[in-house]
Each structure stands twice: as C-alpha cells, then as structure tokens.
Amino acid sequence: MAKKVFILVGTRKGAFILESDAARRSWEVRGPFCETWPTNHVVADPGTGTLYAGGGNEWFGPAVWKSTDFGRTWSHSSQGLAYEGGDVPVKSVWSLAAGADGSLYAGVEPAGLFRSTDGGESWTHVEGLQKHPTRPEWNPGGAGLILHSLVLDPADRNKIWVGISAAGVFATEDGGKSWETRNRGTRADFLPEGQNYPEFGQCVHCLVMAPGGGARLYQQNHCGMYRSDDGGRKWESIEAGLPSSFGFPAAVHPRDPDGLYLIPLNGDIKGRFMPEGKTAVWRTRDGGQSWQAMREGLPQDGAYFNVLRQAMATDTMEPAGIYFGTNAGGLYASIDEGDTWDCVAPYLPTITSVETLVIER
C-alpha cells in the first residue's frame, strides 16, 4: 500500500483538502466543503481517517461537520452544543481534538468544552471547566472568549489541557470534573504594573504538546514564547533570539520533543504582520535555547500578512513536512523540515487552521 498525505485546511469560506502521494511534490486541491460555512478547525481521527470540521458563527450557529470518505460527502450536527438553560448561546466551534479512546472534544465560544462519544452526532457539556471559580472573571481576547487550544494526553484520557483567550491555560487530570490554572511564569504585560503574573487572565495564543510521552508543552502567548517540562505547572521563557515575543501559531516536530516551529509577527500594536514584510518560519532543535530563521522560498518583499493561531502543522513523514496558511489565503509547504518552502495553494480564502493526515491507501 502507498502512503497518502492530506493537508486539512479551515477557512472563512469552508473547508479545503489538499492531497498528495508520499513524495509531496504536487497537490490536488478539493473544496470548498461544509457549504462554505465559516470553518475554524479541520482535524482527522488518525485511527479511522474520519474528518471533522468545526465552525459556525452568530448567524449559522455552531456545528461539527463529519466526513468518512476523505471529504467527498459531509454531514453535520449541533445536537447538544448548547449550555444548560440556553441563556448564553454557543456562537461557534473553535477547536476539535480526537481522543485515542474514540471520544471527540470541541472547544467553543464563549469558552467551554464539549465531548462526543458517538463520532460527533451528539454532544455533552464538560461542566467542570465552566464551574471553575475564576469563570466569572474571564475576559475575551481580540477574537472573543474562545477555547481555541485542545491538548489530549495520548497515554491518559483523563488528562486534558485547554488554552482560552484571554483566561489562560487550564488542565484537568480527572476527565474534566475538576480543573486548575496552569499559568505560573507567563506574563500579562497588558495588566497594571506589579500584576503581570496573575493566576489567570493571560492571553494564550496556542498550546501544543511535544511528542515522546513526556510532560513537555509549548505555548505561544500574547506576551512571550514559553516551554513547560512539567505539564504546565511552571513555564520558562524561550523567546530570546526571536525577532518578536508576539505571534499566534506553534507546531511541534512529530518525533523530536526539542523541535518546534514558530511564526513571530512584528508586534501586537504594530500591524501584526511579518517583520519588515519578510516571511520567516523560526525553527528550534534544542527546545528553544536557540532559533534559526527559515526563509528560502518564502516571500521576502511586501509580505504584510499574518498567520492565525491554528494555521500551522507538521506531518508524520520522514523528513517531516511543515505547513502554514495565511490570512491572505496562501498555503505554504516544506517537505524538508523547514529548509525550503513552496506555495502549494496561493488563493484560498482566509485560512483559519491547518492540520495533516497520513494514511496507507
């Protein structure tokens, strides 16, 4: 059997799928799917190959779309994607994650967590997160009060980490019944002087787990780049050597826990675009002790776009592929771990998320 590689792309006008063989030299683009709904995140269950797309807005409402034939046909459901009493409507689904036990999780706006045990047909509210004592004081970030990062422990289904803008990182070790803040060491520069390291209220932009079964997490924050080696209980700054402490996405190497990719922007109040209009993906191979700018094949003049928080991913091939999409609709790919780049789809709608799937077919 031959390997097939898929790039799963969420956009403001539906989901797109790019497909290639193991060489990853040419890509077939299919879409838009999901009836061109605003689509915030497209993921795959690596065990079954089932695709899920989450999205919606105030007009459409929230929904999770599902395809069991690699995007040829789709269905969707919003059953159960509502808070108890219905007094606060769920606007949209922002993030999805498939668990090894067959469960599916959805992070929504306003920030909350839902679980499905029937492949996205129906949903149950994971109430413990909303019952955290800090909940009345959570404030929205620029995109709203969203649960945008979902990290499931591959070895323990009871361990989950979430990133909420602008409330911070929260974690559970009992399947969602109880939660604790995991923000020690991350700054909140936008707060008054002397209050920059609160228990919660940080604006986390992206949260990812390193491979290898350890407790290492990486976090791109509004106010810095961080690594934790103890499951988020303490964070260490690793932004030295980067052109900016501000950015949105982060993507881990699929096999090396010291490997990480970032796309820093020029700052939070300076336009939020590529520094000097020159595109670069920054790579570390030592856990953030040093950084290298990868530019070959990327636009180096007039690149005033940005890359959103879920719009970068790696694949599991050897060497690993790295992919990112811009708010200007360009999708870029590297098949040599970031050394060189190609634009594989130049004119998609605003790209909100990028994920991958590798299968034998």
mmCIF file of C-alpha atoms in Angstrom:
data_model
loop_
_atom_site.group_PDB
_atom_site.id
_atom_site.type_symbol
_atom_site.label_atom_id
_atom_site.label_comp_id
_atom_site.label_asym_id
_atom_site.label_seq_id
_atom_site.Cartn_x
_atom_site.Cartn_y
_atom_site.Cartn_z
ATOM 1 C CA MET A 1 0.000 0.000 0.000
ATOM 2 C CA ALA A 2 1.137 3.540 -0.744
ATOM 3 C CA LYS A 3 1.084 6.472 1.637
ATOM 4 C CA LYS A 4 -1.225 9.396 1.066
ATOM 5 C CA VAL A 5 -0.716 12.789 2.697
ATOM 6 C CA PHE A 6 -3.594 15.178 3.304
ATOM 7 C CA ILE A 7 -3.474 18.831 4.337
ATOM 8 C CA LEU A 8 -6.733 19.765 6.063
ATOM 9 C CA VAL A 9 -7.500 23.464 5.796
ATOM 10 C CA GLY A 10 -10.154 25.500 7.573
ATOM 11 C CA THR A 11 -11.093 28.853 6.039
ATOM 12 C CA ARG A 12 -13.647 31.603 6.461
ATOM 13 C CA LYS A 13 -15.477 30.072 3.490
ATOM 14 C CA GLY A 14 -15.500 26.372 4.248
ATOM 15 C CA ALA A 15 -13.014 23.517 4.445
ATOM 16 C CA PHE A 16 -10.457 22.541 1.794
ATOM 17 C CA ILE A 17 -8.418 19.341 1.405
ATOM 18 C CA LEU A 18 -5.079 19.016 -0.370
ATOM 19 C CA GLU A 19 -3.936 15.500 -1.275
ATOM 20 C CA SER A 20 -0.559 14.169 -2.401
ATOM 21 C CA ASP A 21 1.452 10.978 -2.545
ATOM 22 C CA ALA A 22 4.450 10.290 -0.302
ATOM 23 C CA ALA A 23 6.699 12.490 -2.444
ATOM 24 C CA ARG A 24 4.590 15.572 -1.593
ATOM 25 C CA ARG A 25 5.715 17.290 -4.804
ATOM 26 C CA SER A 26 2.276 18.082 -6.256
ATOM 27 C CA TRP A 27 -1.042 18.622 -4.542
ATOM 28 C CA GLU A 28 -4.650 18.201 -5.632
ATOM 29 C CA VAL A 29 -6.879 20.871 -4.084
ATOM 30 C CA ARG A 30 -10.516 19.986 -3.305
ATOM 31 C CA GLY A 31 -13.259 22.149 -1.835
ATOM 32 C CA PRO A 32 -14.790 24.264 -0.524
ATOM 33 C CA PHE A 33 -16.729 21.863 1.684
ATOM 34 C CA CYS A 34 -19.123 22.339 4.617
ATOM 35 C CA GLU A 35 -21.402 24.501 2.460
ATOM 36 C CA THR A 36 -18.830 27.319 2.770
ATOM 37 C CA TRP A 37 -19.676 27.817 6.466
ATOM 38 C CA PRO A 38 -17.022 29.720 8.432
ATOM 39 C CA THR A 39 -14.767 26.831 9.455
ATOM 40 C CA ASN A 40 -12.384 27.332 12.355
ATOM 41 C CA HIS A 41 -10.728 23.919 12.601
ATOM 42 C CA VAL A 42 -10.485 20.758 10.477
ATOM 43 C CA VAL A 43 -8.967 17.629 12.026
ATOM 44 C CA ALA A 44 -8.740 13.893 11.396
ATOM 45 C CA ASP A 45 -9.103 10.898 13.651
ATOM 46 C CA PRO A 46 -5.810 9.163 12.783
ATOM 47 C CA GLY A 47 -7.217 5.780 13.790
ATOM 48 C CA THR A 48 -10.193 5.826 11.421
ATOM 49 C CA GLY A 49 -9.396 8.561 8.905
ATOM 50 C CA THR A 50 -12.683 10.299 9.711
ATOM 51 C CA LEU A 51 -12.549 14.034 9.109
ATOM 52 C CA TYR A 52 -14.215 16.588 11.386
ATOM 53 C CA ALA A 53 -14.685 20.313 10.788
ATOM 54 C CA GLY A 54 -15.872 22.741 13.433
ATOM 55 C CA GLY A 55 -17.251 26.183 12.827
ATOM 56 C CA GLY A 56 -20.241 28.464 12.632
ATOM 57 C CA ASN A 57 -20.952 31.983 13.844
ATOM 58 C CA GLU A 58 -23.801 34.057 15.291
ATOM 59 C CA TRP A 59 -25.801 33.602 12.079
ATOM 60 C CA PHE A 60 -25.243 29.909 11.378
ATOM 61 C CA GLY A 61 -24.878 28.720 14.952
ATOM 62 C CA PRO A 62 -22.298 26.080 15.988
ATOM 63 C CA ALA A 63 -21.828 22.743 14.268
ATOM 64 C CA VAL A 64 -19.349 19.941 13.717
ATOM 65 C CA TRP A 65 -19.173 18.525 10.190
ATOM 66 C CA LYS A 66 -18.109 14.911 9.520
ATOM 67 C CA SER A 67 -16.790 13.005 6.509
ATOM 68 C CA THR A 68 -15.968 9.303 6.419
ATOM 69 C CA ASP A 69 -14.845 9.295 2.774
ATOM 70 C CA PHE A 70 -11.981 11.818 2.846
ATOM 71 C CA GLY A 71 -14.169 14.783 2.048
ATOM 72 C CA ARG A 72 -16.370 13.528 -0.760
ATOM 73 C CA THR A 73 -19.516 13.758 1.370
ATOM 74 C CA TRP A 74 -20.242 15.558 4.640
ATOM 75 C CA SER A 75 -22.909 15.635 7.337
ATOM 76 C CA HIS A 76 -23.140 17.906 10.355
ATOM 77 C CA SER A 77 -24.682 18.070 13.798
ATOM 78 C CA SER A 78 -25.105 20.626 16.546
ATOM 79 C CA GLN A 79 -27.106 18.369 18.879
ATOM 80 C CA GLY A 80 -26.096 19.169 22.452
ATOM 81 C CA LEU A 81 -23.821 22.096 21.574
ATOM 82 C CA ALA A 82 -25.610 24.382 23.988
ATOM 83 C CA TYR A 83 -25.168 25.467 27.570
ATOM 84 C CA GLU A 84 -27.688 24.398 30.157
ATOM 85 C CA GLY A 85 -30.704 26.677 30.245
ATOM 86 C CA GLY A 86 -29.807 28.199 26.896
ATOM 87 C CA ASP A 87 -29.284 31.634 28.407
ATOM 88 C CA VAL A 88 -25.814 32.001 26.850
ATOM 89 C CA PRO A 89 -25.813 30.786 23.240
ATOM 90 C CA VAL A 90 -22.821 28.937 21.813
ATOM 91 C CA LYS A 91 -21.714 31.011 18.823
ATOM 92 C CA SER A 92 -19.304 28.623 17.131
ATOM 93 C CA VAL A 93 -16.928 25.688 17.458
ATOM 94 C CA TRP A 94 -13.318 26.844 17.560
ATOM 95 C CA SER A 95 -11.250 23.709 18.118
ATOM 96 C CA LEU A 96 -11.523 19.933 17.822
ATOM 97 C CA ALA A 97 -9.464 17.004 19.113
ATOM 98 C CA ALA A 98 -9.946 13.263 18.620
ATOM 99 C CA GLY A 99 -9.014 11.043 21.555
ATOM 100 C CA ALA A 100 -7.425 7.605 21.345
ATOM 101 C CA ASP A 101 -10.464 6.147 23.133
ATOM 102 C CA GLY A 102 -12.834 7.227 20.342
ATOM 103 C CA SER A 103 -14.064 10.374 22.060
ATOM 104 C CA LEU A 104 -14.168 13.727 20.299
ATOM 105 C CA TYR A 105 -13.806 17.095 22.025
ATOM 106 C CA ALA A 106 -14.910 20.548 20.885
ATOM 107 C CA GLY A 107 -13.846 23.914 22.276
ATOM 108 C CA VAL A 108 -16.409 26.649 21.702
ATOM 109 C CA GLU A 109 -17.193 30.355 22.017
ATOM 110 C CA PRO A 110 -17.993 31.575 24.648
ATOM 111 C CA ALA A 111 -15.265 29.430 26.156
ATOM 112 C CA GLY A 112 -16.378 25.952 27.135
ATOM 113 C CA LEU A 113 -15.705 22.292 26.386
ATOM 114 C CA PHE A 114 -17.972 19.611 24.920
ATOM 115 C CA ARG A 115 -17.447 15.868 24.448
ATOM 116 C CA SER A 116 -18.923 13.432 21.936
ATOM 117 C CA THR A 117 -18.789 9.649 22.239
ATOM 118 C CA ASP A 118 -20.694 8.910 19.032
ATOM 119 C CA GLY A 119 -18.497 10.447 16.394
ATOM 120 C CA GLY A 120 -19.843 13.972 16.619
ATOM 121 C CA GLU A 121 -23.530 13.073 16.289
ATOM 122 C CA SER A 122 -24.343 14.401 19.770
ATOM 123 C CA TRP A 123 -22.501 16.388 22.417
ATOM 124 C CA THR A 124 -22.341 16.671 26.199
ATOM 125 C CA HIS A 125 -21.124 19.715 28.078
ATOM 126 C CA VAL A 126 -17.999 19.086 30.197
ATOM 127 C CA GLU A 127 -19.359 21.233 33.001
ATOM 128 C CA GLY A 128 -16.340 21.238 35.294
ATOM 129 C CA LEU A 129 -14.479 23.853 33.274
ATOM 130 C CA GLN A 130 -17.352 26.339 33.346
ATOM 131 C CA LYS A 131 -17.685 25.748 37.089
ATOM 132 C CA HIS A 132 -14.105 26.813 37.795
ATOM 133 C CA PRO A 133 -14.229 29.598 40.420
ATOM 134 C CA THR A 134 -12.408 32.018 38.107
ATOM 135 C CA ARG A 135 -15.066 31.754 35.370
ATOM 136 C CA PRO A 136 -16.964 34.966 36.260
ATOM 137 C CA GLU A 137 -13.751 36.932 35.720
ATOM 138 C CA TRP A 138 -12.753 35.532 32.317
ATOM 139 C CA ASN A 139 -12.460 38.248 29.681
ATOM 140 C CA PRO A 140 -12.450 37.923 25.896
ATOM 141 C CA GLY A 141 -9.399 38.396 23.720
ATOM 142 C CA GLY A 142 -9.450 40.085 20.342
ATOM 143 C CA ALA A 143 -11.313 37.188 18.708
ATOM 144 C CA GLY A 144 -13.723 36.759 21.603
ATOM 145 C CA LEU A 145 -13.819 34.492 24.633
ATOM 146 C CA ILE A 146 -12.725 31.344 22.808
ATOM 147 C CA LEU A 147 -11.400 27.925 23.744
ATOM 148 C CA HIS A 148 -9.022 27.527 20.818
ATOM 149 C CA SER A 149 -6.376 25.047 22.005
ATOM 150 C CA LEU A 150 -7.201 21.476 22.959
ATOM 151 C CA VAL A 151 -4.423 19.115 24.048
ATOM 152 C CA LEU A 152 -5.248 15.499 24.929
ATOM 153 C CA ASP A 153 -2.709 13.283 26.672
ATOM 154 C CA PRO A 154 -2.225 10.314 24.298
ATOM 155 C CA ALA A 155 -1.484 7.949 27.187
ATOM 156 C CA ASP A 156 -4.093 9.087 29.731
ATOM 157 C CA ARG A 157 -7.578 10.034 28.559
ATOM 158 C CA ASN A 158 -8.261 11.830 31.846
ATOM 159 C CA LYS A 159 -5.582 14.474 31.207
ATOM 160 C CA ILE A 160 -6.604 17.459 29.088
ATOM 161 C CA TRP A 161 -5.139 20.937 28.670
ATOM 162 C CA VAL A 162 -7.002 23.868 27.137
ATOM 163 C CA GLY A 163 -5.997 27.360 26.063
ATOM 164 C CA ILE A 164 -8.544 30.152 26.426
ATOM 165 C CA SER A 165 -8.221 33.747 25.253
ATOM 166 C CA ALA A 166 -7.950 35.635 27.457
ATOM 167 C CA ALA A 167 -8.173 33.418 30.521
ATOM 168 C CA GLY A 168 -5.030 31.307 30.167
ATOM 169 C CA VAL A 169 -4.187 27.631 30.365
ATOM 170 C CA PHE A 170 -6.307 25.204 32.390
ATOM 171 C CA ALA A 171 -5.770 21.480 32.966
ATOM 172 C CA THR A 172 -7.722 18.507 34.270
ATOM 173 C CA GLU A 173 -6.479 15.103 35.387
ATOM 174 C CA ASP A 174 -9.879 13.548 36.103
ATOM 175 C CA GLY A 175 -11.546 13.728 32.703
ATOM 176 C CA GLY A 176 -12.942 17.226 33.139
ATOM 177 C CA LYS A 177 -14.597 17.030 36.544
ATOM 178 C CA SER A 178 -12.141 19.484 38.101
ATOM 179 C CA TRP A 179 -9.686 21.958 36.606
ATOM 180 C CA GLU A 180 -6.727 24.006 37.763
ATOM 181 C CA THR A 181 -4.935 27.018 36.320
ATOM 182 C CA ARG A 182 -1.542 26.349 34.718
ATOM 183 C CA ASN A 183 -0.114 29.820 34.115
ATOM 184 C CA ARG A 184 2.768 30.256 36.559
ATOM 185 C CA GLY A 185 5.619 32.062 34.807
ATOM 186 C CA THR A 186 3.660 33.509 31.875
ATOM 187 C CA ARG A 187 3.335 37.269 31.641
ATOM 188 C CA ALA A 188 0.323 39.500 31.109
ATOM 189 C CA ASP A 189 2.023 42.743 30.059
ATOM 190 C CA PHE A 190 -1.315 44.425 29.380
ATOM 191 C CA LEU A 191 -2.173 44.401 33.105
ATOM 192 C CA PRO A 192 -1.096 47.163 35.508
ATOM 193 C CA GLU A 193 2.496 47.120 36.704
ATOM 194 C CA GLY A 194 3.006 44.657 39.532
ATOM 195 C CA GLN A 195 0.140 42.439 38.342
ATOM 196 C CA ASN A 196 1.877 40.944 35.303
ATOM 197 C CA TYR A 197 1.999 37.361 36.570
ATOM 198 C CA PRO A 198 -1.568 36.579 37.703
ATOM 199 C CA GLU A 199 -3.007 33.139 38.419
ATOM 200 C CA PHE A 200 -5.240 33.503 35.358
ATOM 201 C CA GLY A 201 -6.081 36.134 32.754
ATOM 202 C CA GLN A 202 -3.145 35.567 30.398
ATOM 203 C CA CYS A 203 -3.844 35.679 26.668
ATOM 204 C CA VAL A 204 -2.562 32.316 25.458
ATOM 205 C CA HIS A 205 -2.483 32.129 21.656
ATOM 206 C CA CYS A 206 -1.527 28.500 21.024
ATOM 207 C CA LEU A 207 -0.785 25.465 23.186
ATOM 208 C CA VAL A 208 0.863 22.272 21.866
ATOM 209 C CA MET A 209 2.339 19.102 23.359
ATOM 210 C CA ALA A 210 5.750 17.752 22.406
ATOM 211 C CA PRO A 211 5.999 14.131 21.218
ATOM 212 C CA GLY A 212 7.549 11.351 23.230
ATOM 213 C CA GLY A 213 5.096 10.807 26.048
ATOM 214 C CA GLY A 214 6.610 13.338 28.435
ATOM 215 C CA ALA A 215 5.060 16.354 30.116
ATOM 216 C CA ARG A 216 6.557 18.979 27.801
ATOM 217 C CA LEU A 217 4.273 21.690 26.473
ATOM 218 C CA TYR A 218 4.984 24.748 24.364
ATOM 219 C CA GLN A 219 2.928 27.924 24.441
ATOM 220 C CA GLN A 220 2.852 30.958 22.153
ATOM 221 C CA ASN A 221 1.385 33.709 24.269
ATOM 222 C CA HIS A 222 0.374 37.283 23.528
ATOM 223 C CA CYS A 223 3.272 38.188 25.822
ATOM 224 C CA GLY A 224 6.040 35.745 25.008
ATOM 225 C CA MET A 225 7.011 32.233 23.992
ATOM 226 C CA TYR A 226 7.249 29.544 26.673
ATOM 227 C CA ARG A 227 8.148 25.933 27.403
ATOM 228 C CA SER A 228 6.971 23.793 30.300
ATOM 229 C CA ASP A 229 8.533 20.469 31.241
ATOM 230 C CA ASP A 230 6.011 19.609 33.951
ATOM 231 C CA GLY A 231 2.648 19.744 32.235
ATOM 232 C CA GLY A 232 2.217 23.497 32.526
ATOM 233 C CA ARG A 233 2.716 23.838 36.263
ATOM 234 C CA LYS A 234 5.637 26.161 35.573
ATOM 235 C CA TRP A 235 6.581 27.975 32.362
ATOM 236 C CA GLU A 236 10.014 29.155 31.200
ATOM 237 C CA SER A 237 10.529 31.913 28.634
ATOM 238 C CA ILE A 238 12.240 30.767 25.415
ATOM 239 C CA GLU A 239 11.764 33.924 23.335
ATOM 240 C CA ALA A 240 15.416 35.046 23.398
ATOM 241 C CA GLY A 241 16.714 35.111 19.837
ATOM 242 C CA LEU A 242 13.304 35.626 18.214
ATOM 243 C CA PRO A 243 12.511 38.878 16.380
ATOM 244 C CA SER A 244 9.369 39.399 18.455
ATOM 245 C CA SER A 245 7.689 37.968 21.520
ATOM 246 C CA PHE A 246 4.330 38.141 19.715
ATOM 247 C CA GLY A 247 2.837 35.576 17.366
ATOM 248 C CA PHE A 248 -0.001 33.104 17.065
ATOM 249 C CA PRO A 249 0.760 29.520 15.913
ATOM 250 C CA ALA A 250 3.224 26.912 17.147
ATOM 251 C CA ALA A 251 3.846 23.443 15.709
ATOM 252 C CA VAL A 252 5.929 20.644 17.204
ATOM 253 C CA HIS A 253 8.174 18.251 15.330
ATOM 254 C CA PRO A 254 6.386 14.874 15.131
ATOM 255 C CA ARG A 255 9.249 12.888 16.694
ATOM 256 C CA ASP A 256 11.678 15.293 18.381
ATOM 257 C CA PRO A 257 10.472 16.915 21.633
ATOM 258 C CA ASP A 258 13.135 19.615 21.192
ATOM 259 C CA GLY A 259 11.848 20.565 17.733
ATOM 260 C CA LEU A 260 9.416 23.463 17.375
ATOM 261 C CA TYR A 261 8.292 25.897 14.669
ATOM 262 C CA LEU A 262 7.000 29.453 15.186
ATOM 263 C CA ILE A 263 5.958 32.404 13.035
ATOM 264 C CA PRO A 264 6.623 35.598 15.032
ATOM 265 C CA LEU A 265 4.883 38.769 13.902
ATOM 266 C CA ASN A 266 6.146 42.335 14.247
ATOM 267 C CA GLY A 267 4.201 43.014 17.456
ATOM 268 C CA ASP A 268 0.725 43.298 18.898
ATOM 269 C CA ILE A 269 0.239 47.016 18.201
ATOM 270 C CA LYS A 270 2.436 47.459 15.110
ATOM 271 C CA GLY A 271 0.239 45.817 12.489
ATOM 272 C CA ARG A 272 0.618 42.117 13.316
ATOM 273 C CA PHE A 273 2.371 41.169 10.084
ATOM 274 C CA MET A 274 5.689 39.658 9.037
ATOM 275 C CA PRO A 275 8.608 41.658 10.473
ATOM 276 C CA GLU A 276 9.817 44.096 7.782
ATOM 277 C CA GLY A 277 7.409 42.408 5.365
ATOM 278 C CA LYS A 278 9.755 39.399 5.089
ATOM 279 C CA THR A 279 8.320 35.951 5.743
ATOM 280 C CA ALA A 280 10.169 33.528 8.004
ATOM 281 C CA VAL A 281 9.381 30.381 9.946
ATOM 282 C CA TRP A 282 11.599 30.140 13.010
ATOM 283 C CA ARG A 283 12.894 26.703 13.988
ATOM 284 C CA THR A 284 14.493 25.393 17.156
ATOM 285 C CA ARG A 285 16.066 21.990 17.582
ATOM 286 C CA ASP A 286 17.102 22.436 21.207
ATOM 287 C CA GLY A 287 13.846 23.223 22.990
ATOM 288 C CA GLY A 288 14.055 26.973 22.447
ATOM 289 C CA GLN A 289 17.634 27.628 23.526
ATOM 290 C CA SER A 290 18.421 28.858 20.016
ATOM 291 C CA TRP A 291 16.419 29.778 16.901
ATOM 292 C CA GLN A 292 17.013 29.804 13.168
ATOM 293 C CA ALA A 293 15.006 31.745 10.580
ATOM 294 C CA MET A 294 13.914 29.600 7.617
ATOM 295 C CA ARG A 295 13.218 31.804 4.577
ATOM 296 C CA GLU A 296 14.153 30.004 1.352
ATOM 297 C CA GLY A 297 11.165 30.038 -0.993
ATOM 298 C CA LEU A 298 9.081 32.363 1.187
ATOM 299 C CA PRO A 299 8.108 35.936 0.173
ATOM 300 C CA GLN A 300 10.791 38.413 1.216
ATOM 301 C CA ASP A 301 9.228 41.619 -0.024
ATOM 302 C CA GLY A 302 5.855 43.152 0.792
ATOM 303 C CA ALA A 303 4.576 40.237 2.885
ATOM 304 C CA TYR A 304 2.159 42.098 5.137
ATOM 305 C CA PHE A 305 0.015 39.096 6.032
ATOM 306 C CA ASN A 306 -0.188 37.134 9.261
ATOM 307 C CA VAL A 307 -0.736 33.518 10.284
ATOM 308 C CA LEU A 308 -3.558 32.726 12.695
ATOM 309 C CA ARG A 309 -3.311 30.641 15.841
ATOM 310 C CA GLN A 310 -4.288 27.221 14.380
ATOM 311 C CA ALA A 311 -2.848 27.701 10.911
ATOM 312 C CA MET A 312 0.422 25.749 11.145
ATOM 313 C CA ALA A 313 1.022 21.994 11.405
ATOM 314 C CA THR A 314 3.529 19.211 10.761
ATOM 315 C CA ASP A 315 3.047 15.787 9.214
ATOM 316 C CA THR A 316 4.488 12.443 10.349
ATOM 317 C CA MET A 317 6.613 11.754 7.274
ATOM 318 C CA GLU A 318 10.413 11.402 7.181
ATOM 319 C CA PRO A 319 11.638 14.083 6.798
ATOM 320 C CA ALA A 320 8.737 15.900 8.404
ATOM 321 C CA GLY A 321 6.584 18.266 6.371
ATOM 322 C CA ILE A 322 5.730 21.721 7.759
ATOM 323 C CA TYR A 323 2.694 23.652 6.543
ATOM 324 C CA PHE A 324 1.176 27.051 7.241
ATOM 325 C CA GLY A 325 -1.604 29.200 5.824
ATOM 326 C CA THR A 326 -2.018 32.971 5.864
ATOM 327 C CA ASN A 327 -4.902 35.337 6.362
ATOM 328 C CA ALA A 328 -4.287 36.377 2.735
ATOM 329 C CA GLY A 329 -5.151 32.834 1.585
ATOM 330 C CA GLY A 330 -1.701 31.463 0.727
ATOM 331 C CA LEU A 331 -0.810 27.917 1.834
ATOM 332 C CA TYR A 332 2.904 27.107 2.100
ATOM 333 C CA ALA A 333 4.619 23.733 2.456
ATOM 334 C CA SER A 334 8.082 22.470 3.296
ATOM 335 C CA ILE A 335 8.950 18.787 2.806
ATOM 336 C CA ASP A 336 12.434 19.094 4.338
ATOM 337 C CA GLU A 337 11.629 20.229 7.878
ATOM 338 C CA GLY A 338 11.630 23.913 7.015
ATOM 339 C CA ASP A 339 14.811 24.233 4.956
ATOM 340 C CA THR A 340 12.916 25.188 1.769
ATOM 341 C CA TRP A 341 9.341 26.227 1.007
ATOM 342 C CA ASP A 342 6.786 26.268 -1.810
ATOM 343 C CA CYS A 343 3.380 27.901 -2.116
ATOM 344 C CA VAL A 344 1.024 24.983 -2.857
ATOM 345 C CA ALA A 345 -2.262 26.948 -2.937
ATOM 346 C CA PRO A 346 -1.981 30.722 -3.415
ATOM 347 C CA TYR A 347 -5.593 31.910 -3.466
ATOM 348 C CA LEU A 348 -7.665 30.229 -0.773
ATOM 349 C CA PRO A 349 -9.965 32.270 1.481
ATOM 350 C CA THR A 350 -8.591 33.486 4.821
ATOM 351 C CA ILE A 351 -7.009 30.398 6.369
ATOM 352 C CA THR A 352 -8.023 29.725 9.962
ATOM 353 C CA SER A 353 -6.467 26.294 10.539
ATOM 354 C CA VAL A 354 -4.064 23.752 9.071
ATOM 355 C CA GLU A 355 -3.780 20.101 10.134
ATOM 356 C CA THR A 356 -2.471 16.936 8.436
ATOM 357 C CA LEU A 357 -3.292 13.257 7.984
ATOM 358 C CA VAL A 358 -1.025 10.479 6.675
ATOM 359 C CA ILE A 359 -2.593 7.136 5.740
ATOM 360 C CA GLU A 360 -1.789 3.900 3.931
ATOM 361 C CA ARG A 361 -4.130 3.609 0.969
#
